[in-house]
Amino acid sequence: HAKAQMPGNFAFYTDNLVRNVSRKLELERHIAGALKRNEFEVYYQPKVDARSHKIVSFEALLRWFSPELGAVSPVEFIPIAEKSGLIEELGVFVLQEALSTLALWQEHYAATLSMAINLSPVQFRSSDLIPTIESFCLNFNLNSKTIEFEITEGVLLADYPDIEEKLKRLESLGVNMAMDDFGTGYSSMSYLRKYKFDTLKIDREFIIDLAREESDRKLVFATIAMAHQLGMRVVAEGVETEEQQAILVEQQCDYLQGWLFSKPLPTDQVMQLLDQQFAVKDASPTYFSTE
Ligand code: C2E
Ligand code: MG
Ligand code: MG
Ligand code: MG
Protein backbone atom coordinates (compact mmCIF):
# COMPACT_ATOMS: atom_id res chain seq x y z
CA HIS A 1 0.00 0.00 0.00
CA ALA A 2 3.05 2.20 -0.20
CA LYS A 3 1.74 3.82 -3.37
CA ALA A 4 -1.58 4.58 -1.80
CA GLN A 5 0.12 6.19 1.18
CA MET A 6 2.49 8.41 -0.71
CA PRO A 7 0.00 10.93 -2.02
CA GLY A 8 -1.65 11.17 1.38
CA ASN A 9 1.64 11.84 3.16
CA PHE A 10 2.63 14.29 0.50
CA ALA A 11 -0.67 16.10 0.83
CA PHE A 12 -0.20 16.20 4.60
CA TYR A 13 3.31 17.52 4.16
CA THR A 14 2.34 20.23 1.68
CA ASP A 15 -0.69 21.16 3.78
CA ASN A 16 1.59 21.82 6.72
CA LEU A 17 4.08 23.64 4.58
CA VAL A 18 1.40 25.89 3.13
CA ARG A 19 0.00 26.53 6.59
CA ASN A 20 3.42 27.44 7.98
CA VAL A 21 4.27 29.68 5.08
CA SER A 22 0.97 31.52 5.17
CA ARG A 23 1.22 31.97 8.96
CA LYS A 24 4.68 33.44 8.47
CA LEU A 25 3.48 35.77 5.72
CA GLU A 26 0.60 36.85 7.91
CA LEU A 27 2.94 37.58 10.82
CA GLU A 28 5.31 39.49 8.55
CA ARG A 29 2.43 41.55 7.23
CA HIS A 30 1.09 42.45 10.67
CA ILE A 31 4.39 43.00 12.47
CA ALA A 32 5.50 45.71 10.05
CA GLY A 33 3.54 48.58 11.62
CA ALA A 34 2.95 46.96 14.99
CA LEU A 35 5.52 49.04 16.86
CA LYS A 36 4.01 52.31 15.64
CA ARG A 37 0.55 51.02 16.51
CA ASN A 38 1.78 50.42 20.11
CA GLU A 39 1.02 46.71 19.99
CA PHE A 40 4.20 45.76 21.85
CA GLU A 41 4.59 45.74 25.59
CA VAL A 42 7.42 44.74 27.89
CA TYR A 43 6.59 42.29 30.67
CA TYR A 44 8.90 41.61 33.60
CA GLN A 45 9.60 38.28 35.25
CA PRO A 46 11.10 38.41 38.75
CA LYS A 47 14.26 36.51 39.63
CA VAL A 48 14.47 35.65 43.28
CA ASP A 49 17.37 34.99 45.61
CA ALA A 50 17.39 31.20 46.02
CA ARG A 51 17.55 31.35 49.80
CA SER A 52 15.50 34.38 50.81
CA HIS A 53 13.00 34.16 47.92
CA LYS A 54 13.22 37.95 47.75
CA ILE A 55 12.96 39.57 44.32
CA VAL A 56 16.39 40.87 43.38
CA SER A 57 16.11 41.27 39.64
CA PHE A 58 13.87 41.04 36.58
CA GLU A 59 14.05 39.78 33.05
CA ALA A 60 12.41 42.02 30.44
CA LEU A 61 10.35 39.91 28.04
CA LEU A 62 8.71 41.36 24.97
CA ARG A 63 5.01 40.78 24.31
CA TRP A 64 3.04 41.38 21.12
CA PHE A 65 -0.71 41.83 21.35
CA SER A 66 -2.04 42.00 17.83
CA PRO A 67 -5.69 42.99 17.35
CA GLU A 68 -5.88 40.59 14.40
CA LEU A 69 -3.72 37.68 15.59
CA GLY A 70 -4.10 37.88 19.35
CA ALA A 71 -1.07 37.37 21.62
CA VAL A 72 1.86 36.14 19.54
CA SER A 73 4.75 34.40 21.30
CA PRO A 74 8.24 35.92 21.02
CA VAL A 75 9.42 32.44 20.06
CA GLU A 76 7.41 33.01 16.90
CA PHE A 77 7.87 36.72 16.20
CA ILE A 78 11.49 37.38 17.27
CA PRO A 79 12.91 35.31 14.36
CA ILE A 80 10.64 37.21 11.97
CA ALA A 81 11.71 40.56 13.42
CA GLU A 82 15.33 39.45 13.12
CA LYS A 83 14.87 38.57 9.48
CA SER A 84 13.13 41.82 8.57
CA GLY A 85 15.51 44.01 10.59
CA LEU A 86 12.66 45.27 12.80
CA ILE A 87 14.53 43.74 15.75
CA GLU A 88 16.76 46.82 15.86
CA GLU A 89 13.87 49.19 16.55
CA LEU A 90 12.22 46.63 18.81
CA GLY A 91 15.48 46.28 20.71
CA VAL A 92 15.67 50.02 21.30
CA PHE A 93 12.04 49.97 22.47
CA VAL A 94 12.79 47.21 24.98
CA LEU A 95 15.92 49.02 26.22
CA GLN A 96 14.05 52.27 26.70
CA GLU A 97 11.08 50.63 28.44
CA ALA A 98 13.10 48.29 30.65
CA LEU A 99 15.72 50.82 31.71
CA SER A 100 13.27 53.64 32.42
CA THR A 101 11.16 51.17 34.42
CA LEU A 102 14.24 50.01 36.34
CA ALA A 103 15.14 53.62 37.21
CA LEU A 104 11.61 54.13 38.54
CA TRP A 105 11.61 50.96 40.65
CA GLN A 106 15.09 51.66 42.01
CA GLU A 107 13.97 55.07 43.14
CA HIS A 108 10.70 53.78 44.54
CA TYR A 109 11.84 50.53 46.16
CA ALA A 110 15.57 49.73 46.27
CA ALA A 111 18.65 50.89 44.40
CA THR A 112 19.91 47.31 44.31
CA LEU A 113 17.15 46.00 42.03
CA SER A 114 18.52 44.98 38.66
CA MET A 115 17.22 44.31 35.17
CA ALA A 116 18.20 41.74 32.58
CA ILE A 117 17.55 42.41 28.89
CA ASN A 118 17.83 39.90 26.06
CA LEU A 119 19.95 40.95 23.10
CA SER A 120 19.54 39.28 19.73
CA PRO A 121 22.67 38.52 17.69
CA VAL A 122 21.23 40.73 14.94
CA GLN A 123 21.27 43.77 17.23
CA PHE A 124 25.06 43.49 17.28
CA ARG A 125 25.11 44.23 13.55
CA SER A 126 24.29 47.87 14.22
CA SER A 127 26.97 50.34 15.25
CA ASP A 128 24.24 52.18 17.23
CA LEU A 129 23.74 49.41 19.81
CA ILE A 130 26.47 50.33 22.27
CA PRO A 131 26.00 54.15 22.05
CA THR A 132 22.25 53.62 22.56
CA ILE A 133 22.83 51.53 25.68
CA GLU A 134 25.36 54.06 26.92
CA SER A 135 23.02 57.01 26.48
CA PHE A 136 20.11 55.24 28.22
CA CYS A 137 22.38 54.48 31.20
CA LEU A 138 23.32 58.15 31.38
CA ASN A 139 19.83 59.53 30.77
CA PHE A 140 18.19 57.32 33.36
CA ASN A 141 21.13 57.78 35.72
CA LEU A 142 21.54 54.04 36.22
CA ASN A 143 24.40 52.24 37.89
CA SER A 144 25.62 49.95 35.10
CA LYS A 145 26.17 47.16 37.65
CA THR A 146 22.40 46.88 37.95
CA ILE A 147 21.99 46.17 34.23
CA GLU A 148 22.53 42.76 32.72
CA PHE A 149 22.44 41.62 29.12
CA GLU A 150 21.46 38.07 28.28
CA ILE A 151 23.06 36.67 25.17
CA THR A 152 23.04 33.20 23.70
CA GLU A 153 25.94 31.56 21.95
CA GLY A 154 24.30 32.82 18.75
CA VAL A 155 25.81 36.24 19.44
CA LEU A 156 29.30 34.79 19.64
CA LEU A 157 28.62 32.65 16.57
CA ALA A 158 27.50 35.60 14.44
CA ASP A 159 30.43 36.53 12.30
CA TYR A 160 30.03 40.28 12.22
CA PRO A 161 33.57 41.57 11.93
CA ASP A 162 33.62 43.77 15.04
CA ILE A 163 31.55 41.61 17.35
CA GLU A 164 34.40 41.07 19.80
CA GLU A 165 35.12 44.78 19.93
CA LYS A 166 31.43 45.48 20.61
CA LEU A 167 31.39 42.96 23.44
CA LYS A 168 34.52 44.57 24.89
CA ARG A 169 32.90 48.01 24.76
CA LEU A 170 29.81 46.62 26.42
CA GLU A 171 32.00 45.10 29.12
CA SER A 172 33.81 48.40 29.64
CA LEU A 173 30.47 50.08 30.39
CA GLY A 174 30.49 47.92 33.51
CA VAL A 175 27.24 46.09 32.76
CA ASN A 176 26.85 42.40 33.59
CA MET A 177 26.75 39.76 30.91
CA ALA A 178 24.76 36.54 31.19
CA MET A 179 25.00 33.48 29.03
CA ASP A 180 21.39 32.54 28.29
CA ASP A 181 20.02 29.06 27.61
CA PHE A 182 23.23 27.42 28.77
CA GLY A 183 23.55 23.81 27.70
CA THR A 184 21.21 23.91 24.72
CA GLY A 185 23.73 25.10 22.12
CA TYR A 186 26.47 23.26 20.35
CA SER A 187 29.45 24.93 21.92
CA SER A 188 28.41 26.57 25.17
CA MET A 189 31.61 25.37 26.82
CA SER A 190 33.97 26.80 24.26
CA TYR A 191 32.29 30.22 24.64
CA LEU A 192 32.90 30.15 28.34
CA ARG A 193 36.59 30.00 27.46
CA LYS A 194 36.41 32.79 24.90
CA TYR A 195 34.27 35.24 26.78
CA LYS A 196 33.97 36.21 30.42
CA PHE A 197 30.37 36.03 31.63
CA ASP A 198 29.15 37.22 35.02
CA THR A 199 26.10 34.97 35.05
CA LEU A 200 25.16 31.60 33.67
CA LYS A 201 21.50 30.81 33.06
CA ILE A 202 20.70 27.12 33.03
CA ASP A 203 18.05 26.41 30.42
CA ARG A 204 14.62 25.19 31.47
CA GLU A 205 15.27 22.00 29.53
CA PHE A 206 17.53 20.82 32.37
CA ILE A 207 15.17 21.97 35.12
CA ILE A 208 11.93 20.33 33.90
CA ASP A 209 12.78 16.78 35.02
CA LEU A 210 15.09 17.67 37.88
CA ALA A 211 12.98 15.84 40.46
CA ARG A 212 12.58 12.73 38.27
CA GLU A 213 15.92 12.35 36.46
CA GLU A 214 19.07 11.71 38.39
CA SER A 215 21.18 12.43 35.30
CA ASP A 216 19.67 15.92 35.07
CA ARG A 217 20.42 16.49 38.75
CA LYS A 218 24.03 15.50 38.17
CA LEU A 219 24.33 17.73 35.10
CA VAL A 220 22.86 20.73 36.89
CA PHE A 221 24.96 20.11 39.98
CA ALA A 222 28.14 19.92 37.90
CA THR A 223 27.16 23.02 35.91
CA ILE A 224 26.62 25.07 39.07
CA ALA A 225 29.94 23.92 40.53
CA MET A 226 31.73 24.75 37.28
CA ALA A 227 30.12 28.20 37.04
CA HIS A 228 31.11 28.98 40.62
CA GLN A 229 34.67 27.85 39.91
CA LEU A 230 34.71 30.34 37.04
CA GLY A 231 33.38 33.11 39.28
CA MET A 232 29.89 33.21 37.82
CA ARG A 233 26.49 33.41 39.49
CA VAL A 234 23.90 30.87 38.41
CA VAL A 235 20.25 31.43 37.54
CA ALA A 236 17.90 28.47 37.00
CA GLU A 237 15.20 29.13 34.41
CA GLY A 238 11.70 27.69 34.45
CA VAL A 239 11.42 26.69 38.11
CA GLU A 240 7.82 25.52 38.47
CA THR A 241 7.75 23.22 41.51
CA GLU A 242 8.89 23.22 45.12
CA GLU A 243 10.81 19.98 44.51
CA GLN A 244 12.87 21.69 41.81
CA GLN A 245 13.43 24.65 44.10
CA ALA A 246 14.59 22.45 46.98
CA ILE A 247 17.06 20.59 44.76
CA LEU A 248 18.43 23.84 43.31
CA VAL A 249 18.88 25.40 46.73
CA GLU A 250 20.67 22.28 47.94
CA GLN A 251 22.89 22.48 44.88
CA GLN A 252 23.85 26.09 45.74
CA CYS A 253 22.07 27.72 42.81
CA ASP A 254 22.12 31.51 43.39
CA TYR A 255 18.92 32.75 41.75
CA LEU A 256 15.66 31.19 40.66
CA GLN A 257 13.26 32.28 37.95
CA GLY A 258 10.01 30.59 37.05
CA TRP A 259 6.29 30.28 37.44
CA LEU A 260 6.69 28.99 41.01
CA PHE A 261 7.53 32.58 41.94
CA SER A 262 5.91 34.59 39.19
CA LYS A 263 5.06 34.58 35.51
CA PRO A 264 6.22 37.54 33.42
CA LEU A 265 3.92 40.42 34.42
CA PRO A 266 2.99 43.92 33.26
CA THR A 267 4.44 46.77 35.34
CA ASP A 268 1.38 47.40 37.51
CA GLN A 269 1.30 43.80 38.69
CA VAL A 270 5.04 43.76 39.35
CA MET A 271 4.58 46.85 41.48
CA GLN A 272 1.98 45.03 43.59
CA LEU A 273 4.62 42.38 44.32
CA LEU A 274 7.23 45.02 45.10
CA ASP A 275 4.77 46.89 47.32
CA GLN A 276 4.41 43.72 49.40
CA GLN A 277 8.12 42.98 49.53
CA PHE A 278 9.16 46.50 50.45
CA ALA A 279 6.13 47.36 52.57
CA VAL A 280 7.26 49.86 55.16
CA LYS A 281 5.81 48.91 58.52
CA ASP A 282 3.44 51.73 59.19
CA ALA A 283 4.56 53.57 62.32
CA SER A 284 1.25 55.33 62.79
CA PRO A 285 -1.71 53.42 64.27
CA THR A 286 -4.16 51.90 61.86
CA TYR A 287 -7.75 52.99 62.23
CA PHE A 288 -10.49 50.68 61.17
CA SER A 289 -13.65 52.16 59.90
CA THR A 290 -16.91 50.38 60.50
CA GLU A 291 -18.55 52.11 57.58
P1 C2E B 1 14.56 33.34 27.23
O1 C2E B 1 15.38 34.58 27.21
O2 C2E B 1 15.26 32.07 27.55
O3 C2E B 1 13.37 33.63 28.26
C1 C2E B 1 12.83 32.68 29.13
C2 C2E B 1 11.49 32.17 28.65
O4 C2E B 1 11.01 31.18 29.56
C3 C2E B 1 10.40 33.23 28.57
O5 C2E B 1 9.58 32.90 27.46
C4 C2E B 1 9.65 33.01 29.88
O6 C2E B 1 8.32 33.49 29.83
C5 C2E B 1 9.69 31.52 29.96
N1 C2E B 1 9.51 31.03 31.33
C6 C2E B 1 9.95 31.58 32.47
N2 C2E B 1 9.64 30.83 33.53
C7 C2E B 1 8.97 29.77 33.07
C8 C2E B 1 8.39 28.61 33.69
O7 C2E B 1 8.44 28.41 34.90
N3 C2E B 1 7.81 27.70 32.86
C9 C2E B 1 7.74 27.87 31.52
N4 C2E B 1 7.13 26.95 30.79
N5 C2E B 1 8.28 28.94 30.89
C10 C2E B 1 8.90 29.87 31.66
P2 C2E B 1 9.05 34.00 26.46
O8 C2E B 1 8.71 35.25 27.21
O9 C2E B 1 8.00 33.37 25.62
O10 C2E B 1 10.31 34.33 25.57
C11 C2E B 1 10.86 33.34 24.75
C12 C2E B 1 12.17 33.77 24.16
O11 C2E B 1 11.99 34.89 23.29
C13 C2E B 1 13.18 34.25 25.21
O12 C2E B 1 13.82 33.13 25.81
C14 C2E B 1 14.10 35.08 24.35
O13 C2E B 1 15.01 34.28 23.67
C15 C2E B 1 13.13 35.69 23.35
N6 C2E B 1 12.79 37.06 23.78
C16 C2E B 1 11.79 37.49 24.59
N7 C2E B 1 11.82 38.83 24.74
C17 C2E B 1 12.87 39.27 24.02
C18 C2E B 1 13.45 40.57 23.76
O14 C2E B 1 13.02 41.61 24.29
N8 C2E B 1 14.54 40.62 22.92
C19 C2E B 1 15.07 39.49 22.35
N9 C2E B 1 16.14 39.63 21.54
N10 C2E B 1 14.56 38.26 22.58
C20 C2E B 1 13.48 38.15 23.40
MG1 MG C 1 16.68 35.41 28.50
MG1 MG D 1 16.86 31.88 28.82
MG1 MG E 1 15.47 29.52 27.52
Coordinates of C-alpha atoms and ligand atoms in Angstrom, one line a residue:
H1 CA 0.0 0.0 0.0
A2 CA 3.0 2.2 -0.2
K3 CA 1.7 3.8 -3.4
A4 CA -1.6 4.6 -1.8
Q5 CA 0.1 6.2 1.2
M6 CA 2.5 8.4 -0.7
P7 CA 0.0 10.9 -2.0
G8 CA -1.6 11.2 1.4
N9 CA 1.6 11.8 3.2
F10 CA 2.6 14.3 0.5
A11 CA -0.7 16.1 0.8
F12 CA -0.2 16.2 4.6
Y13 CA 3.3 17.5 4.2
T14 CA 2.3 20.2 1.7
D15 CA -0.7 21.2 3.8
N16 CA 1.6 21.8 6.7
L17 CA 4.1 23.6 4.6
V18 CA 1.4 25.9 3.1
R19 CA 0.0 26.5 6.6
N20 CA 3.4 27.4 8.0
V21 CA 4.3 29.7 5.1
S22 CA 1.0 31.5 5.2
R23 CA 1.2 32.0 9.0
K24 CA 4.7 33.4 8.5
L25 CA 3.5 35.8 5.7
E26 CA 0.6 36.9 7.9
L27 CA 2.9 37.6 10.8
E28 CA 5.3 39.5 8.5
R29 CA 2.4 41.6 7.2
H30 CA 1.1 42.5 10.7
I31 CA 4.4 43.0 12.5
A32 CA 5.5 45.7 10.1
G33 CA 3.5 48.6 11.6
A34 CA 2.9 47.0 15.0
L35 CA 5.5 49.0 16.9
K36 CA 4.0 52.3 15.6
R37 CA 0.6 51.0 16.5
N38 CA 1.8 50.4 20.1
E39 CA 1.0 46.7 20.0
F40 CA 4.2 45.8 21.9
E41 CA 4.6 45.7 25.6
V42 CA 7.4 44.7 27.9
Y43 CA 6.6 42.3 30.7
Y44 CA 8.9 41.6 33.6
Q45 CA 9.6 38.3 35.2
P46 CA 11.1 38.4 38.8
K47 CA 14.3 36.5 39.6
V48 CA 14.5 35.6 43.3
D49 CA 17.4 35.0 45.6
A50 CA 17.4 31.2 46.0
R51 CA 17.5 31.3 49.8
S52 CA 15.5 34.4 50.8
H53 CA 13.0 34.2 47.9
K54 CA 13.2 37.9 47.7
I55 CA 13.0 39.6 44.3
V56 CA 16.4 40.9 43.4
S57 CA 16.1 41.3 39.6
F58 CA 13.9 41.0 36.6
E59 CA 14.1 39.8 33.0
A60 CA 12.4 42.0 30.4
L61 CA 10.3 39.9 28.0
L62 CA 8.7 41.4 25.0
R63 CA 5.0 40.8 24.3
W64 CA 3.0 41.4 21.1
F65 CA -0.7 41.8 21.4
S66 CA -2.0 42.0 17.8
P67 CA -5.7 43.0 17.4
E68 CA -5.9 40.6 14.4
L69 CA -3.7 37.7 15.6
G70 CA -4.1 37.9 19.4
A71 CA -1.1 37.4 21.6
V72 CA 1.9 36.1 19.5
S73 CA 4.8 34.4 21.3
P74 CA 8.2 35.9 21.0
V75 CA 9.4 32.4 20.1
E76 CA 7.4 33.0 16.9
F77 CA 7.9 36.7 16.2
I78 CA 11.5 37.4 17.3
P79 CA 12.9 35.3 14.4
I80 CA 10.6 37.2 12.0
A81 CA 11.7 40.6 13.4
E82 CA 15.3 39.4 13.1
K83 CA 14.9 38.6 9.5
S84 CA 13.1 41.8 8.6
G85 CA 15.5 44.0 10.6
L86 CA 12.7 45.3 12.8
I87 CA 14.5 43.7 15.8
E88 CA 16.8 46.8 15.9
E89 CA 13.9 49.2 16.5
L90 CA 12.2 46.6 18.8
G91 CA 15.5 46.3 20.7
V92 CA 15.7 50.0 21.3
F93 CA 12.0 50.0 22.5
V94 CA 12.8 47.2 25.0
L95 CA 15.9 49.0 26.2
Q96 CA 14.0 52.3 26.7
E97 CA 11.1 50.6 28.4
A98 CA 13.1 48.3 30.6
L99 CA 15.7 50.8 31.7
S100 CA 13.3 53.6 32.4
T101 CA 11.2 51.2 34.4
L102 CA 14.2 50.0 36.3
A103 CA 15.1 53.6 37.2
L104 CA 11.6 54.1 38.5
W105 CA 11.6 51.0 40.6
Q106 CA 15.1 51.7 42.0
E107 CA 14.0 55.1 43.1
H108 CA 10.7 53.8 44.5
Y109 CA 11.8 50.5 46.2
A110 CA 15.6 49.7 46.3
A111 CA 18.6 50.9 44.4
T112 CA 19.9 47.3 44.3
L113 CA 17.1 46.0 42.0
S114 CA 18.5 45.0 38.7
M115 CA 17.2 44.3 35.2
A116 CA 18.2 41.7 32.6
I117 CA 17.6 42.4 28.9
N118 CA 17.8 39.9 26.1
L119 CA 20.0 40.9 23.1
S120 CA 19.5 39.3 19.7
P121 CA 22.7 38.5 17.7
V122 CA 21.2 40.7 14.9
Q123 CA 21.3 43.8 17.2
F124 CA 25.1 43.5 17.3
R125 CA 25.1 44.2 13.5
S126 CA 24.3 47.9 14.2
S127 CA 27.0 50.3 15.2
D128 CA 24.2 52.2 17.2
L129 CA 23.7 49.4 19.8
I130 CA 26.5 50.3 22.3
P131 CA 26.0 54.1 22.0
T132 CA 22.2 53.6 22.6
I133 CA 22.8 51.5 25.7
E134 CA 25.4 54.1 26.9
S135 CA 23.0 57.0 26.5
F136 CA 20.1 55.2 28.2
C137 CA 22.4 54.5 31.2
L138 CA 23.3 58.1 31.4
N139 CA 19.8 59.5 30.8
F140 CA 18.2 57.3 33.4
N141 CA 21.1 57.8 35.7
L142 CA 21.5 54.0 36.2
N143 CA 24.4 52.2 37.9
S144 CA 25.6 50.0 35.1
K145 CA 26.2 47.2 37.7
T146 CA 22.4 46.9 37.9
I147 CA 22.0 46.2 34.2
E148 CA 22.5 42.8 32.7
F149 CA 22.4 41.6 29.1
E150 CA 21.5 38.1 28.3
I151 CA 23.1 36.7 25.2
T152 CA 23.0 33.2 23.7
E153 CA 25.9 31.6 22.0
G154 CA 24.3 32.8 18.8
V155 CA 25.8 36.2 19.4
L156 CA 29.3 34.8 19.6
L157 CA 28.6 32.7 16.6
A158 CA 27.5 35.6 14.4
D159 CA 30.4 36.5 12.3
Y160 CA 30.0 40.3 12.2
P161 CA 33.6 41.6 11.9
D162 CA 33.6 43.8 15.0
I163 CA 31.6 41.6 17.4
E164 CA 34.4 41.1 19.8
E165 CA 35.1 44.8 19.9
K166 CA 31.4 45.5 20.6
L167 CA 31.4 43.0 23.4
K168 CA 34.5 44.6 24.9
R169 CA 32.9 48.0 24.8
L170 CA 29.8 46.6 26.4
E171 CA 32.0 45.1 29.1
S172 CA 33.8 48.4 29.6
L173 CA 30.5 50.1 30.4
G174 CA 30.5 47.9 33.5
V175 CA 27.2 46.1 32.8
N176 CA 26.8 42.4 33.6
M177 CA 26.7 39.8 30.9
A178 CA 24.8 36.5 31.2
M179 CA 25.0 33.5 29.0
D180 CA 21.4 32.5 28.3
D181 CA 20.0 29.1 27.6
F182 CA 23.2 27.4 28.8
G183 CA 23.5 23.8 27.7
T184 CA 21.2 23.9 24.7
G185 CA 23.7 25.1 22.1
Y186 CA 26.5 23.3 20.4
S187 CA 29.4 24.9 21.9
S188 CA 28.4 26.6 25.2
M189 CA 31.6 25.4 26.8
S190 CA 34.0 26.8 24.3
Y191 CA 32.3 30.2 24.6
L192 CA 32.9 30.1 28.3
R193 CA 36.6 30.0 27.5
K194 CA 36.4 32.8 24.9
Y195 CA 34.3 35.2 26.8
K196 CA 34.0 36.2 30.4
F197 CA 30.4 36.0 31.6
D198 CA 29.1 37.2 35.0
T199 CA 26.1 35.0 35.1
L200 CA 25.2 31.6 33.7
K201 CA 21.5 30.8 33.1
I202 CA 20.7 27.1 33.0
D203 CA 18.0 26.4 30.4
R204 CA 14.6 25.2 31.5
E205 CA 15.3 22.0 29.5
F206 CA 17.5 20.8 32.4
I207 CA 15.2 22.0 35.1
I208 CA 11.9 20.3 33.9
D209 CA 12.8 16.8 35.0
L210 CA 15.1 17.7 37.9
A211 CA 13.0 15.8 40.5
R212 CA 12.6 12.7 38.3
E213 CA 15.9 12.4 36.5
E214 CA 19.1 11.7 38.4
S215 CA 21.2 12.4 35.3
D216 CA 19.7 15.9 35.1
R217 CA 20.4 16.5 38.8
K218 CA 24.0 15.5 38.2
L219 CA 24.3 17.7 35.1
V220 CA 22.9 20.7 36.9
F221 CA 25.0 20.1 40.0
A222 CA 28.1 19.9 37.9
T223 CA 27.2 23.0 35.9
I224 CA 26.6 25.1 39.1
A225 CA 29.9 23.9 40.5
M226 CA 31.7 24.7 37.3
A227 CA 30.1 28.2 37.0
H228 CA 31.1 29.0 40.6
Q229 CA 34.7 27.8 39.9
L230 CA 34.7 30.3 37.0
G231 CA 33.4 33.1 39.3
M232 CA 29.9 33.2 37.8
R233 CA 26.5 33.4 39.5
V234 CA 23.9 30.9 38.4
V235 CA 20.3 31.4 37.5
A236 CA 17.9 28.5 37.0
E237 CA 15.2 29.1 34.4
G238 CA 11.7 27.7 34.4
V239 CA 11.4 26.7 38.1
E240 CA 7.8 25.5 38.5
T241 CA 7.8 23.2 41.5
E242 CA 8.9 23.2 45.1
E243 CA 10.8 20.0 44.5
Q244 CA 12.9 21.7 41.8
Q245 CA 13.4 24.7 44.1
A246 CA 14.6 22.4 47.0
I247 CA 17.1 20.6 44.8
L248 CA 18.4 23.8 43.3
V249 CA 18.9 25.4 46.7
E250 CA 20.7 22.3 47.9
Q251 CA 22.9 22.5 44.9
Q252 CA 23.9 26.1 45.7
C253 CA 22.1 27.7 42.8
D254 CA 22.1 31.5 43.4
Y255 CA 18.9 32.7 41.7
L256 CA 15.7 31.2 40.7
Q257 CA 13.3 32.3 37.9
G258 CA 10.0 30.6 37.0
W259 CA 6.3 30.3 37.4
L260 CA 6.7 29.0 41.0
F261 CA 7.5 32.6 41.9
S262 CA 5.9 34.6 39.2
K263 CA 5.1 34.6 35.5
P264 CA 6.2 37.5 33.4
L265 CA 3.9 40.4 34.4
P266 CA 3.0 43.9 33.3
T267 CA 4.4 46.8 35.3
D268 CA 1.4 47.4 37.5
Q269 CA 1.3 43.8 38.7
V270 CA 5.0 43.8 39.4
M271 CA 4.6 46.8 41.5
Q272 CA 2.0 45.0 43.6
L273 CA 4.6 42.4 44.3
L274 CA 7.2 45.0 45.1
D275 CA 4.8 46.9 47.3
Q276 CA 4.4 43.7 49.4
Q277 CA 8.1 43.0 49.5
F278 CA 9.2 46.5 50.4
A279 CA 6.1 47.4 52.6
V280 CA 7.3 49.9 55.2
K281 CA 5.8 48.9 58.5
D282 CA 3.4 51.7 59.2
A283 CA 4.6 53.6 62.3
S284 CA 1.2 55.3 62.8
P285 CA -1.7 53.4 64.3
T286 CA -4.2 51.9 61.9
Y287 CA -7.8 53.0 62.2
F288 CA -10.5 50.7 61.2
S289 CA -13.6 52.2 59.9
T290 CA -16.9 50.4 60.5
E291 CA -18.5 52.1 57.6
Ligands
C2E1 P1 14.6 33.3 27.2 O1 15.4 34.6 27.2 O2 15.3 32.1 27.6 O3 13.4 33.6 28.3 C1 12.8 32.7 29.1 C2 11.5 32.2 28.7 O4 11.0 31.2 29.6 C3 10.4 33.2 28.6 O5 9.6 32.9 27.5 C4 9.6 33.0 29.9 O6 8.3 33.5 29.8 C5 9.7 31.5 30.0 N1 9.5 31.0 31.3 C6 9.9 31.6 32.5 N2 9.6 30.8 33.5 C7 9.0 29.8 33.1 C8 8.4 28.6 33.7 O7 8.4 28.4 34.9 N3 7.8 27.7 32.9 C9 7.7 27.9 31.5 N4 7.1 26.9 30.8 N5 8.3 28.9 30.9 C10 8.9 29.9 31.7 P2 9.0 34.0 26.5 O8 8.7 35.2 27.2 O9 8.0 33.4 25.6 O10 10.3 34.3 25.6 C11 10.9 33.3 24.8 C12 12.2 33.8 24.2 O11 12.0 34.9 23.3 C13 13.2 34.2 25.2 O12 13.8 33.1 25.8 C14 14.1 35.1 24.4 O13 15.0 34.3 23.7 C15 13.1 35.7 23.3 N6 12.8 37.1 23.8 C16 11.8 37.5 24.6 N7 11.8 38.8 24.7 C17 12.9 39.3 24.0 C18 13.5 40.6 23.8 O14 13.0 41.6 24.3 N8 14.5 40.6 22.9 C19 15.1 39.5 22.3 N9 16.1 39.6 21.5 N10 14.6 38.3 22.6 C20 13.5 38.2 23.4
MG2 MG 16.7 35.4 28.5
MG3 MG 16.9 31.9 28.8
MG4 MG 15.5 29.5 27.5

